[in-house]
Short mmCIF file of C-alpha atoms and ligand atoms in Angstrom, two decimals:
data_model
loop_
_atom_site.label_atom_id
_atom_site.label_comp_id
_atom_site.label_asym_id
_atom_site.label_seq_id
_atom_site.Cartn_x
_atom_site.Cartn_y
_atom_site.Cartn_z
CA UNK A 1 20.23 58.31 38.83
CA UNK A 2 23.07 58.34 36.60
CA UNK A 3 24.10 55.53 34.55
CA UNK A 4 27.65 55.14 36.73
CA UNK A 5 25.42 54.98 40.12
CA UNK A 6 23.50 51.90 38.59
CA UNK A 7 26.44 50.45 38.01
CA UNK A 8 27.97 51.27 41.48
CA UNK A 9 24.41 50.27 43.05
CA UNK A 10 24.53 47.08 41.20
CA UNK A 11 28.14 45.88 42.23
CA UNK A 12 27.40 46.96 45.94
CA UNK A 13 25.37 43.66 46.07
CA UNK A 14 28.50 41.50 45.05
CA UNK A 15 29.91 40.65 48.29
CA UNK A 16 31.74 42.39 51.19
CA UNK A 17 34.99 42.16 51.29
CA UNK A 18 37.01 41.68 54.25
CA UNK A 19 39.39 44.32 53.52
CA UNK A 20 37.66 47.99 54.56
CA UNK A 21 39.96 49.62 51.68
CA UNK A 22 40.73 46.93 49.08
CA UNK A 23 43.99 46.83 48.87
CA UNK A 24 44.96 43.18 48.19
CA UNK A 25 47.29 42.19 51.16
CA UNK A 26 49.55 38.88 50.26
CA UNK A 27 48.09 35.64 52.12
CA UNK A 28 49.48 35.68 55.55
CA UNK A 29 48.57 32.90 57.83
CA UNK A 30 48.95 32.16 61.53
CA UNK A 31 50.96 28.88 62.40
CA UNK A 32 50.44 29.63 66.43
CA UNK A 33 48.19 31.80 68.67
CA UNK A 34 49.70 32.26 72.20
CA UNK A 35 47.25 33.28 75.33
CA UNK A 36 49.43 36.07 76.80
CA UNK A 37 48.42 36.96 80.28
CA UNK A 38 50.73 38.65 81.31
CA UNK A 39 50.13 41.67 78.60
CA UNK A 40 46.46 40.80 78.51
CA UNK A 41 47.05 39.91 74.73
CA UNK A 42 46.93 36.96 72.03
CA UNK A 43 50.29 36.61 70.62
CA UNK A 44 49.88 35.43 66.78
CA UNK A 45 52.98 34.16 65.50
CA UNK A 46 53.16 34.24 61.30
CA UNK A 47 53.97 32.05 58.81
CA UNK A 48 56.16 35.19 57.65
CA UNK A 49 58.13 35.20 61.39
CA UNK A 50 56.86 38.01 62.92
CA UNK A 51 54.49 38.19 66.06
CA UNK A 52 51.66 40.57 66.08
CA UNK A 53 49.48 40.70 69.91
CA UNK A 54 45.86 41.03 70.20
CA UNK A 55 44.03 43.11 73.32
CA UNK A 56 41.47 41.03 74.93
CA UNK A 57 39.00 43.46 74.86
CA UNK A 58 39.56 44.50 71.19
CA UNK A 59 39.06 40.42 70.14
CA UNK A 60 35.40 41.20 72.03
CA UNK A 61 34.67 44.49 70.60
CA UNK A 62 35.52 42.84 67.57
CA UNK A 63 34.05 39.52 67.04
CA UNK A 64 31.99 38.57 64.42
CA UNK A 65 29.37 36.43 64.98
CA UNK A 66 25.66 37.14 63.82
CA UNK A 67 25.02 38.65 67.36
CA UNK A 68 28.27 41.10 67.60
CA UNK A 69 28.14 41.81 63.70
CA UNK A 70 25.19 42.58 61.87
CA UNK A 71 25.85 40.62 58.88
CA UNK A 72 23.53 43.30 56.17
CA UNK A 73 24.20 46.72 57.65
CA UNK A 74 28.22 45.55 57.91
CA UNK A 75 28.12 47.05 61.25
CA UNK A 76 29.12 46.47 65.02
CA UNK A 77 25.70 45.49 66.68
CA UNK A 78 27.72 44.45 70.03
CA UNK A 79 27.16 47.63 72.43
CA UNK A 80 29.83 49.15 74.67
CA UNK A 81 27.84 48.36 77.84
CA UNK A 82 27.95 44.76 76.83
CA UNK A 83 31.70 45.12 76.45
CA UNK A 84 33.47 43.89 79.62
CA UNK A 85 37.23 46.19 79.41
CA UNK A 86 39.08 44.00 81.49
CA UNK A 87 37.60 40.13 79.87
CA UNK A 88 40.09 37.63 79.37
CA UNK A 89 39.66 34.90 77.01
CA UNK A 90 38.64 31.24 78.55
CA UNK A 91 40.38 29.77 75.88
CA UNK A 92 42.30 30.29 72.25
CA UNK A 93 42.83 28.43 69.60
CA UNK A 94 44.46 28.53 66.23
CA UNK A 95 42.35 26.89 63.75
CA UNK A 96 44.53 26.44 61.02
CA UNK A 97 42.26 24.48 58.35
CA UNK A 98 39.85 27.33 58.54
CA UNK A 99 42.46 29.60 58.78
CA UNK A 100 41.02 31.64 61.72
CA UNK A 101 41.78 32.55 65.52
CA UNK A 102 38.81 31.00 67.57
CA UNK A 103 38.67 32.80 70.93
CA UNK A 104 35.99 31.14 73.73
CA UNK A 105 35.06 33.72 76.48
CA UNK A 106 33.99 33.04 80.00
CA UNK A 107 30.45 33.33 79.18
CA UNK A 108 30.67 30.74 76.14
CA UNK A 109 30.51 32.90 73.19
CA UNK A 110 33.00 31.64 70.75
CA UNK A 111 34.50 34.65 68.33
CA UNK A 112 36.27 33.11 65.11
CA UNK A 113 38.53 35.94 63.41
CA UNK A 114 39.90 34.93 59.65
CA UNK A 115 43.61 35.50 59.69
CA UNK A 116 43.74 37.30 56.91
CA UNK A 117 41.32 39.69 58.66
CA UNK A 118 43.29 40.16 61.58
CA UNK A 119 46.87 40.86 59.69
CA UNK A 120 44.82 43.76 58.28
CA UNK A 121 43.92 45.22 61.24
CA UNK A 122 47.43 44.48 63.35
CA UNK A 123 48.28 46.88 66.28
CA UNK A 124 52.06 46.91 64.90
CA UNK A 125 53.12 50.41 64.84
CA UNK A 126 54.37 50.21 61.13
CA UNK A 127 51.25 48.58 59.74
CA UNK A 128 48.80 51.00 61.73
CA UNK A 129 50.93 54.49 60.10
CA UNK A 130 50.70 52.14 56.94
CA UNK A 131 46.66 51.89 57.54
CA UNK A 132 46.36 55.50 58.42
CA UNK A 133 48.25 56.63 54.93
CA UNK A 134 46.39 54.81 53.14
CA UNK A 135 42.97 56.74 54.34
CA UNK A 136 44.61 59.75 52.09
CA UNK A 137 44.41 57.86 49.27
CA UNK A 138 47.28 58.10 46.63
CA UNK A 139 49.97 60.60 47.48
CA UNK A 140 49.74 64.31 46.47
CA UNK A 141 52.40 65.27 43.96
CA UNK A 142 52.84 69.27 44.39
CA UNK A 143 53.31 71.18 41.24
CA UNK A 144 54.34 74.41 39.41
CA UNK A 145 53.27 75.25 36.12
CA UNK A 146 55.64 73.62 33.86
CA UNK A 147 54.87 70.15 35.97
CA UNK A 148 51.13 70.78 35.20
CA UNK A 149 51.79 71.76 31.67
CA UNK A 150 52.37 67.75 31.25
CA UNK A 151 50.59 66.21 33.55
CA UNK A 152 46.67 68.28 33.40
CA UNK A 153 44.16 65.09 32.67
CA UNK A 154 41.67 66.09 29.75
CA UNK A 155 38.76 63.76 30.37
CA UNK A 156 36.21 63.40 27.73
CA UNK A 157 32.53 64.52 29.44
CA UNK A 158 30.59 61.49 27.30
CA UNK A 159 33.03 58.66 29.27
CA UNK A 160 33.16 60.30 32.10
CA UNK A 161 29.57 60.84 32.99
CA UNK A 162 28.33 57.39 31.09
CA UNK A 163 29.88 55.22 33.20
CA UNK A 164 33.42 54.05 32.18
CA UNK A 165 35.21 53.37 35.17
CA UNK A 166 38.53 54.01 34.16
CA UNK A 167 38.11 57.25 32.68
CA UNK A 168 36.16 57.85 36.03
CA UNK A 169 39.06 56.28 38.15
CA UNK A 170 41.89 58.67 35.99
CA UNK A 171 39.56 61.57 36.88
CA UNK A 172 39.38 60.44 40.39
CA UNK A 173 43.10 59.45 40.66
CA UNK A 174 43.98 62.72 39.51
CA UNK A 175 41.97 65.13 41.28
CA UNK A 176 43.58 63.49 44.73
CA UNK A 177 46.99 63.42 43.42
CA UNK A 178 47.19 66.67 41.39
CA UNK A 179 44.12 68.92 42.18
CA UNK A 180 42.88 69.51 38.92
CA UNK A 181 41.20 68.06 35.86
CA UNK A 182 39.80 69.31 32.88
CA UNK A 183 36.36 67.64 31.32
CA UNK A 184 36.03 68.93 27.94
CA UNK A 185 33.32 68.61 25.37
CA UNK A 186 30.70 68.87 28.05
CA UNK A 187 27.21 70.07 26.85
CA UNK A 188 26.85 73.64 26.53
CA UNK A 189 24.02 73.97 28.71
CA UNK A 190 23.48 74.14 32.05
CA UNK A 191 23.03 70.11 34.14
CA UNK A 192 26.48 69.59 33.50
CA UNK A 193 28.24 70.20 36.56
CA UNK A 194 25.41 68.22 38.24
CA UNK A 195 25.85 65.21 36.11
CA UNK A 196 29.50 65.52 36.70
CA UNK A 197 29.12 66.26 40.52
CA UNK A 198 26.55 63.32 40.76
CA UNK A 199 29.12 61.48 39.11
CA UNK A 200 32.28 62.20 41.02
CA UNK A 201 30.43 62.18 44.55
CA UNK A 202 26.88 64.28 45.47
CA UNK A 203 26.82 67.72 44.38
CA UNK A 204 26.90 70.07 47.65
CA UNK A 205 24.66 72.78 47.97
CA UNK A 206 25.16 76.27 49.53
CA UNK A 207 23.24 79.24 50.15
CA UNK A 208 23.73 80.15 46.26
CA UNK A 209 22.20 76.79 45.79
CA UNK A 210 22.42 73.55 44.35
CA UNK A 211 24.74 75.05 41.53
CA UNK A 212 25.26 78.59 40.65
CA UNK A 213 25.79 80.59 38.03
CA UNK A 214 28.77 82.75 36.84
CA UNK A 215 28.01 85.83 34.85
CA UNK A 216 27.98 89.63 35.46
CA UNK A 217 24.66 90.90 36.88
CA UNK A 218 23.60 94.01 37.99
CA UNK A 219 23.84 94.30 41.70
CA UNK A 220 25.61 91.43 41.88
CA UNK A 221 25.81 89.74 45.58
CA UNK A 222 29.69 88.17 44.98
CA UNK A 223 32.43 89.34 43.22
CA UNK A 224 33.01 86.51 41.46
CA UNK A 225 28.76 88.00 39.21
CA UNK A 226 31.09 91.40 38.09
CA UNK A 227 33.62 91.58 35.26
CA UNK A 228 36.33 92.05 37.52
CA UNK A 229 39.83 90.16 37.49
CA UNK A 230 39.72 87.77 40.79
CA UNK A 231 43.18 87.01 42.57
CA UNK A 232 43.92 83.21 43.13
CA UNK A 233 41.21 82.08 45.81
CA UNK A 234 39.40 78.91 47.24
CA UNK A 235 35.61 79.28 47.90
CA UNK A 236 33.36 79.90 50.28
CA UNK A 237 36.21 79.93 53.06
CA UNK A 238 33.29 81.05 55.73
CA UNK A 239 31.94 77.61 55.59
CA UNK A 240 33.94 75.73 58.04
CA UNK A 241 32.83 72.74 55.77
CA UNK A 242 34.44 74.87 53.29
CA UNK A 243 33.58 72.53 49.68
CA UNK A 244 36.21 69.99 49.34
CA UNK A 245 36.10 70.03 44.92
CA UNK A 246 34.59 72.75 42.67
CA UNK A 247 33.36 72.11 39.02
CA UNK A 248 33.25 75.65 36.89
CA UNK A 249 31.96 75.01 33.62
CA UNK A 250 32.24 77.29 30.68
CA UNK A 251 28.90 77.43 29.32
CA UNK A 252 29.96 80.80 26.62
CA UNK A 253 33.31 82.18 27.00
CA UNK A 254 34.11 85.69 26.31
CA UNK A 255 35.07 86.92 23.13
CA UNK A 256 37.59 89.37 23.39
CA UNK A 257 40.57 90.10 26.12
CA UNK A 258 39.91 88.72 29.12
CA UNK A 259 38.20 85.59 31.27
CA UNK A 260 40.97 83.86 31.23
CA UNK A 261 41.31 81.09 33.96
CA UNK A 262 44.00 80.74 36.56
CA UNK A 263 45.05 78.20 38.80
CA UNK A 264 48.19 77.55 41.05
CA UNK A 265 49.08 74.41 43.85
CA UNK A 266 48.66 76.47 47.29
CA UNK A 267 50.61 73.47 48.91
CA UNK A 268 53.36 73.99 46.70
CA UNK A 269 53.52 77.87 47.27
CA UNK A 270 52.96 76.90 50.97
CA UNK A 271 56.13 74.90 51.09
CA UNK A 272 58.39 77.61 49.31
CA UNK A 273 57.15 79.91 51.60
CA UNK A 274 58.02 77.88 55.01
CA UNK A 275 61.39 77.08 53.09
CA UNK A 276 61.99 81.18 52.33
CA UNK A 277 60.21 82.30 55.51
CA UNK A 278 59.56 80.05 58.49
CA UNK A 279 58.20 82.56 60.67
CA UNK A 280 55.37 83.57 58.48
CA UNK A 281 54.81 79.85 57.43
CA UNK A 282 54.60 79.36 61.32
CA UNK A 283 52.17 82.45 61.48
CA UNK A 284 49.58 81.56 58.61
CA UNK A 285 49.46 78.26 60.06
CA UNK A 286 48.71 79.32 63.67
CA UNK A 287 47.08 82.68 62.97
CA UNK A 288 43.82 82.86 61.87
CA UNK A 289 41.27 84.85 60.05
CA UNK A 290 38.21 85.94 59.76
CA UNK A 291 35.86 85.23 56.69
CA UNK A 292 32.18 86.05 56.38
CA UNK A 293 29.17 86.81 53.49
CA UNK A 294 26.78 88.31 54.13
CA UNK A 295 23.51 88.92 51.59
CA UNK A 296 20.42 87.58 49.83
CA UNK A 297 20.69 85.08 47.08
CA UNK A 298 17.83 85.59 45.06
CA UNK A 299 17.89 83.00 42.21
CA UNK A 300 18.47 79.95 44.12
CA UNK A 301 15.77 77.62 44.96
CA UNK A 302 15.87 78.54 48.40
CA UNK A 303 15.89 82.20 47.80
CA UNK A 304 17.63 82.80 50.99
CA UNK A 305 19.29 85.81 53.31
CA UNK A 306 22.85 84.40 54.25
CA UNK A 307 24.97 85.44 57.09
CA UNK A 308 28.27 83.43 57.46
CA UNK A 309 31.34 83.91 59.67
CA UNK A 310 33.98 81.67 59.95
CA UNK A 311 37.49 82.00 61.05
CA UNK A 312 40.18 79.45 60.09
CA UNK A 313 44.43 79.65 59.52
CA UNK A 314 45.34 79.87 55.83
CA UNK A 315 47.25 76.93 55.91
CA UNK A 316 46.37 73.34 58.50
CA UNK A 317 48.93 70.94 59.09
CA UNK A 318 48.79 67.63 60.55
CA UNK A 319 50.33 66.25 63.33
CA UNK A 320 53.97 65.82 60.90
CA UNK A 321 53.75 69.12 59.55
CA UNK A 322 52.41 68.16 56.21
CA UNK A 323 49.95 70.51 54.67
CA UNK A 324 46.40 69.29 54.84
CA UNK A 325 44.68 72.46 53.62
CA UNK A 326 44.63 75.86 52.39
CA UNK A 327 42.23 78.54 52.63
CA UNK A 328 41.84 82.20 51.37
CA UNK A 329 39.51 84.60 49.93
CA UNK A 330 40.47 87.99 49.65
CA UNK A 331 37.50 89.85 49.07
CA UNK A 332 35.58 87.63 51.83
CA UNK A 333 38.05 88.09 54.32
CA UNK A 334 36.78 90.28 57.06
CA UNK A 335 37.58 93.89 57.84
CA UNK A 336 38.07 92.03 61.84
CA UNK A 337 41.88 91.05 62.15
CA UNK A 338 41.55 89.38 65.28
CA UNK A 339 44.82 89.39 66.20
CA UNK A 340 47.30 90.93 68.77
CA UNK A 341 48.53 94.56 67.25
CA UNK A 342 52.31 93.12 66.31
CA UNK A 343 50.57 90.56 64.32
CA UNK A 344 49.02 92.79 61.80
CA UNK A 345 51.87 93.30 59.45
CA UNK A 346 53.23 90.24 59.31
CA UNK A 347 50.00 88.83 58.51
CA UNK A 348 49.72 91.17 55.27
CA UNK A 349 53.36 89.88 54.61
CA UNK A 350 52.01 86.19 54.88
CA UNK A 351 48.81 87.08 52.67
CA UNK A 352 51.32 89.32 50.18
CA UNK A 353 53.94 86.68 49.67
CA UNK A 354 50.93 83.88 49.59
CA UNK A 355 49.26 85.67 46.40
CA UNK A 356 52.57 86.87 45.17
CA UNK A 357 54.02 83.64 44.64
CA UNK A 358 50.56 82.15 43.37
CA UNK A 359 50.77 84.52 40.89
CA UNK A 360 54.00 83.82 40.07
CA UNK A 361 54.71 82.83 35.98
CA UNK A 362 56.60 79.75 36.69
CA UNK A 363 53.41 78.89 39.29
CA UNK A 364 50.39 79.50 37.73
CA UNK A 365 48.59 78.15 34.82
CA UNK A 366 46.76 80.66 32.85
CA UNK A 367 44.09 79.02 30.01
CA UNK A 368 40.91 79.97 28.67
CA UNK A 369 38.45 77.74 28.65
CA UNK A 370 36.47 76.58 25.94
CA UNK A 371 32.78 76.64 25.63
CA UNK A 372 31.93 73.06 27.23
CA UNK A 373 35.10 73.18 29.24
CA UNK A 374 34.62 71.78 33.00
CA UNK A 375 37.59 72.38 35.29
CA UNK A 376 37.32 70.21 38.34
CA UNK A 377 39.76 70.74 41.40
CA UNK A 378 40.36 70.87 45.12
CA UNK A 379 38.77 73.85 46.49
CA UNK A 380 41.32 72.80 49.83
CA UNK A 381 44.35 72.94 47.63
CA UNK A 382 44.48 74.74 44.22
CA UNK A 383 43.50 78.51 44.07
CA UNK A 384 41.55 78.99 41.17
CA UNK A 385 40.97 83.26 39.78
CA UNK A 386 40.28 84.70 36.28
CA UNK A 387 41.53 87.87 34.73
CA UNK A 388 39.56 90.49 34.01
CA UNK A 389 37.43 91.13 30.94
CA UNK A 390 34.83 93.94 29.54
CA UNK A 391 31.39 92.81 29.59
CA UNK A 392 29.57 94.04 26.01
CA UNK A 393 26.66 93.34 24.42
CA UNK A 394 28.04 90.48 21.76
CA UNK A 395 29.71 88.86 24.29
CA UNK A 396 28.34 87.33 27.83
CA UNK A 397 30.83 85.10 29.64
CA UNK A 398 28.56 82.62 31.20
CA UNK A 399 29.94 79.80 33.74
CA UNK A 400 27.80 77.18 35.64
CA UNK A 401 29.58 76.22 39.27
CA UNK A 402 29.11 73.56 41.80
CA UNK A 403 30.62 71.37 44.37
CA UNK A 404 31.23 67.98 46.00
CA UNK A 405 33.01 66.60 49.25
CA UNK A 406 35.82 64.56 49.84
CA UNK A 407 34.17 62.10 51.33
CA UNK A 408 32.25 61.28 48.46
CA UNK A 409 34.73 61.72 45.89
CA UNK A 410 36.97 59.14 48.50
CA UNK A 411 34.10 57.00 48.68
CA UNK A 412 33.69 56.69 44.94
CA UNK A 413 37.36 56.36 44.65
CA UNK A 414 37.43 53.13 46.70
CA UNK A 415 34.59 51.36 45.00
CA UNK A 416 35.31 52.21 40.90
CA UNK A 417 39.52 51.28 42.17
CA UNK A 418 37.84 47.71 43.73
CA UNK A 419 36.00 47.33 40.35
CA UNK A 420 38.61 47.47 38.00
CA UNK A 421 40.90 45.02 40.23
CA UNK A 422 38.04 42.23 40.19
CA UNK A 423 37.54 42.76 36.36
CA UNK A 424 38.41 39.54 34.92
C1 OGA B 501 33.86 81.74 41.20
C2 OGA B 501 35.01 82.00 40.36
C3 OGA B 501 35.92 82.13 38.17
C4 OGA B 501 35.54 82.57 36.78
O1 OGA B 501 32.73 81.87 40.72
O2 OGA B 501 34.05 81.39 42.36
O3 OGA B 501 36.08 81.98 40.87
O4 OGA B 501 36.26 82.17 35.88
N1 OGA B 501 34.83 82.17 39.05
O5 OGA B 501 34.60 83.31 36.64
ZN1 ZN B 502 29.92 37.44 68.95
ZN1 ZN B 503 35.85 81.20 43.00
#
């Protein structure tokens, strides 16, 4: 266990908090609660003017007394068959002393909701689009090079990994809003990228295993074990749990020409390239293709054959056309095009102008890495590549790789940003 997860473990015990993703909302109260038949709601009318109704059926689904709620797992225990859909309340009350909504149902179970608790789960179109931002997390801020010239993080690896939160939380904030940190004076040896993966979420395994590591070997199984140059790319785009964050640490750089890092903001390429050419924006986003590795991975634990396929659109939108994710992998991408003939060229346009503009100097960062160097970004969002360099006998470029999920990295995100606001 690492220092920072005794620390999270520890504050877990504190005390849940009513809000599921701590944002402090101002106090709102309730001055009246109206039984409205007619729409099969409670009207709550708030001490800020505004009247937010409550379904029937939600106030039972959601109650929270000892037998709906289980008060240590922080979880519904009421089941859906107990769940009457068309129940209407016997009675409703506003308790304003308590500050809570107390609801008594036909069968005489009483339900008290706080108010405070109910504003932050209101059915009012603005505050649910509110609520469902706020899952993302802190807004993405797209970049080209000169905009990440000033604004890459350096995070020292000692702070990071030994538990102070707000060099954790920078790294964290970061990483969602940009897409890429550097952690520099990590250890030169490999267990870095799990301490840092075990810090920033779980580390991930995959057929190459728990981590992996990055250095020209005879008959290697990926091109990423040669010396060649490798085009702006995201990993493993067969998965369709393709990693959400991947760690590359520079264990020995190469001395010489050569091994230089790159990295460029796919969503910001993405949106020149629906502003310059909507029809292939349209295409890579409703077009897919076909990804697959296929081989034996030796050195892992699990010394394993692998045979993936997966077949995705470079780019996902959501449902108000902002970019969600990116994905593409040149040498991985299959030999299938599965795709109507009069697609074919067009798609090679889409995958030309994609790289193309990656690639582009006012785009992409170019850096070496230092020995103990640990870039850290969103394998969904920023291509990462190197150039090129000549493998001789002096001179072994050696990197260690891994990855972690969203969902952790979220996860860890809400709990170190909840710390630091109840630090006295
Ligand atoms: C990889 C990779 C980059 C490098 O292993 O996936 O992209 O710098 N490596 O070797
Ligand atoms: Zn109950
Ligand atoms: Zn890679």
């Amino acid at each position: 266990m690492t220092v920072l997860n005794v620390i999270l473990f520890l504050s877990f015990w504190k005390r849940w908090k009513p809000s599921d993703f701590g944002q402090p909302a101002p106090l709102h109260q309730v001055v009246k609660a109206v039984n409205n038949r007619t729409s099969g709601c409670v009207d709550l009318v708030w001490n800020f003017g505004s009247v937010t109704p409550f379904p029937y059926v939600w106030l039972r689904d959601s109650c929270l007394c000892p037998d709906c709620f289980h008060p240590t797992t922080l979880s519904r225990s009421l089941r859906i068959d107990q769940l009457q859909v068309d129940i209407e309340p016997q009675s409703v009350q506003n308790d304003s002393a308590a500050q809570q909504l107390v609801v008594t149902w036909p069968d005489g179970h009483v339900s008290r909701y706080p108010h405070q608790w109910l504003r932050e789960r209101s059915f009012a179109k603005r505050d649910v689009k509110a609520r469902r931002k706020q899952l993302d997390g802190p807004k993405t801020v797209l970049w080209d090079r000169a905009t990440m010239d000033r604004h890459l993080l350096h995070v020292d690896y000692d702070r990071l990994v030994g538990g102070d939160l707000a060099t954790l939380h920078d790294a964290l904030h970061h990483l969602i809003v940009y897409g890429l940190v550097l952690v520099r004076k990590a250890p030169t040896d490999f267990g870095a990228v799990e301490e840092i993966g075990e810090t920033l979420g779980h580390v991930r395994p995959t057929h190459y295993g728990k981590t992996f590591r990055v250095a020209s070997k005879v008959d290697a199984n990926n091109l990423a074990y040669t010396a060649n140059e490798l085009a702006p790319h995201m990993d493993l785009t067969y998965y369709e749990y393709m990693p959400g964050v991947q760690m590359l640490h520079c264990i020995s750089q190469h001395i010489g020409d050569g091994g230089e890092s790159i990295f460029s903001d796919s969503f910001h390429v993405a949106e020149v390239i629906r502003a310059r050419r909507p029809d292939l924006f349209h295409l890579l986003a409703t077009v897919p293709f076909e990804f697959a590795d296929i081989g034996e991975e030796a050195e892992s634990r699990s010394r394993c054959r692998f045979h993936k396929i997966h077949e995705r659109t470079m780019f996902c939108i959501d449902e108000d056309g902002n970019i969600t994710q990116v994905a593409t992998n040149n040498p991985v991408r299959s030999y299938r095009l599965n795709v109507p003939l009069e697609l074919v060229k067009p798609m090679y346009e889409g995958l030309r102008m994609f790289n193309d503009l990656c690639r582009h100097p006012d785009n992409q960062l170019t850096f070496k890495m230092d020995n103990g160097d640990v870039a850290v970004f969103n394998n969904r969002r920023v291509t990462h590549g190197r150039l090129g360099f000549t493998v001789t006998e002096d001179s072994q470029r050696t990197l260690e790789g891994g990855y972690v999920d969203w969902d952790d990295i979220m996860c860890r995100y809400r709990i170190v940003t909840d710390l630091l606001r109840e630090r006295p």
